């Protein structure tokens, strides 16, 4: 099946396009990666591309939802990713070379933001555990810390000096190794739009959006739990359970419901964003009531 997707050809279609600063770049994947049948349906309608592409959080380009025009300044070619820390094979690898090594597929995932809105996106990408296999994390690699590009020339948000740039987030290695943890390089059958975090962003579908950093250029395997962008800024607000359990309210937003983008619907939020069957086992030994836990 992977060979049939023509992974090499898909990778070759990714970088190197001179993109006009249009709203929605039109590059197509050739050939289109196959939809993984296990993720063909997220139980809700896929959010319209335009709706999704014009409602984003990407603070590097401004702290409001309408950053898609500004984000077209992002330079994604060439793009190099540093993978370092507690690994046997640290590397600095170009986006094209990385893609040529990864099995690319399409998956439809639910996405929920801690601000209580949600969407459904048809992502194209590969499982993070395949990237991990490439660098061989050591037994000391307990967490994965990722970092977003911070380029003052193209990212006006970086002038907001009170934010702890660069945007970083961390996740336990066990979460990163879970087959649902996905590195996204495309969406809606196309190369990833810049506002979605081109050329590569993370999607861990049972965790809320702020964990899913965009435009990743460094991945470090570490022993100590990394403190992410939002935790550093507002330590009291983004604890673990508030991130996955609708019964734990964020201090400024109830987490019980969510507004489905592009519809008038408000629906109940599900434990682990509806992925409990797959992931609850990861947390079975954890204190289920503490607000102090951080991941
Ligand atoms: N680098 C970076 N990554 C980021 C953010 C950001 O501001 N900067 N915002 C996060 C938040 S809060 C959400 S909800 C999602 C939004 O993804 P979307 O714009 O594709 O919906 O990106 C996440 N990744
Ligand atoms: Mo978010």
Coordinates of C-alpha atoms in Angstrom, one line a residue, residues 45-156:
X45 CA -18.2 16.4 8.8
X46 CA -14.8 17.6 7.6
X47 CA -14.5 21.3 8.2
X48 CA -14.5 23.2 4.9
X49 CA -11.0 24.1 3.7
X50 CA -11.7 27.8 3.5
X51 CA -13.2 27.9 7.0
X52 CA -10.2 26.1 8.4
X53 CA -7.6 28.1 6.4
X54 CA -9.0 31.4 7.5
X55 CA -9.4 30.7 11.3
X56 CA -6.0 29.9 12.8
X57 CA -3.9 30.2 15.9
X58 CA -0.3 31.0 14.9
X59 CA 0.9 33.7 17.3
X60 CA 4.2 34.2 15.4
X61 CA 2.0 36.0 12.8
X62 CA -0.3 37.8 15.3
X63 CA -2.5 37.0 18.3
X64 CA -5.8 36.8 16.5
X65 CA -7.5 34.3 14.2
X66 CA -7.1 36.2 11.0
X67 CA -3.3 35.6 10.4
X68 CA -3.6 33.7 7.1
X69 CA -2.4 36.6 4.9
X70 CA 0.5 37.5 7.2
X71 CA 1.5 33.8 7.3
X72 CA 2.2 33.7 3.6
X73 CA 5.5 35.4 4.4
X74 CA 6.7 32.2 6.0
X75 CA 9.7 30.9 4.1
X76 CA 9.6 27.1 4.0
X77 CA 12.2 26.4 1.3
X78 CA 14.8 25.3 2.1
X79 CA 13.8 23.8 5.5
X80 CA 16.1 21.9 7.8
X81 CA 15.1 20.0 10.9
X82 CA 17.6 19.4 13.8
X83 CA 16.9 16.2 15.7
X84 CA 19.1 15.9 18.8
X85 CA 19.4 15.1 22.5
X86 CA 19.1 11.6 23.8
X87 CA 19.3 9.7 20.5
X88 CA 21.9 7.3 19.0
X89 CA 21.7 9.0 15.6
X90 CA 21.3 12.8 15.9
X91 CA 20.8 14.4 12.6
X92 CA 20.1 17.6 10.7
X93 CA 17.9 16.6 7.8
X94 CA 16.3 18.5 5.0
X95 CA 12.5 18.4 4.7
X96 CA 12.7 16.6 1.3
X97 CA 15.1 13.9 2.6
X98 CA 13.0 13.3 5.7
X99 CA 9.8 12.9 3.6
X100 CA 11.5 10.4 1.3
X101 CA 12.1 8.2 4.3
X102 CA 8.6 8.4 5.8
X103 CA 5.5 6.5 4.8
X104 CA 3.0 9.2 3.9
X105 CA -0.8 8.7 4.4
X106 CA -4.0 10.7 4.8
X107 CA -6.0 10.8 8.1
X108 CA -9.1 12.6 9.1
X109 CA -8.6 13.9 12.7
X110 CA -10.7 15.9 15.1
X111 CA -9.0 19.0 16.5
X112 CA -10.0 20.8 19.6
X113 CA -8.7 24.1 20.9
X114 CA -8.7 24.9 24.6
X115 CA -10.6 28.1 23.6
X116 CA -13.5 25.6 23.1
X117 CA -13.8 25.6 19.3
X118 CA -13.2 22.5 17.2
X119 CA -12.8 21.4 13.6
X120 CA -12.1 18.2 11.6
X121 CA -9.1 18.2 9.2
X122 CA -8.0 15.8 6.5
X123 CA -4.3 15.7 7.3
X124 CA -1.5 14.2 5.2
X125 CA 1.6 13.0 7.1
X126 CA 3.4 10.2 8.9
X127 CA 3.5 8.7 12.3
X128 CA 5.9 10.4 14.7
X129 CA 7.2 7.0 15.8
X130 CA 8.6 6.5 12.3
X131 CA 10.8 9.6 12.8
X132 CA 11.8 8.3 16.2
X133 CA 12.9 5.0 14.7
X134 CA 15.2 7.0 12.4
X135 CA 17.1 8.6 15.2
X136 CA 16.9 5.8 17.9
X137 CA 16.0 7.5 21.2
X138 CA 18.1 6.2 24.1
X139 CA 16.6 5.0 27.4
X140 CA 17.1 8.5 28.8
X141 CA 14.7 10.0 26.3
X142 CA 11.7 10.4 28.5
X143 CA 10.2 13.5 26.7
X144 CA 10.2 15.0 23.3
X145 CA 10.7 18.7 23.0
X146 CA 9.8 20.5 19.8
X147 CA 10.4 24.0 18.6
X148 CA 8.9 26.3 16.0
X149 CA 11.0 28.5 13.7
X150 CA 11.5 32.0 15.1
X151 CA 12.3 34.4 12.3
X152 CA 12.1 38.1 13.1
X153 CA 12.1 39.1 9.4
X154 CA 9.0 37.2 8.5
X155 CA 7.1 36.8 11.8
X156 CA 5.6 40.1 13.1

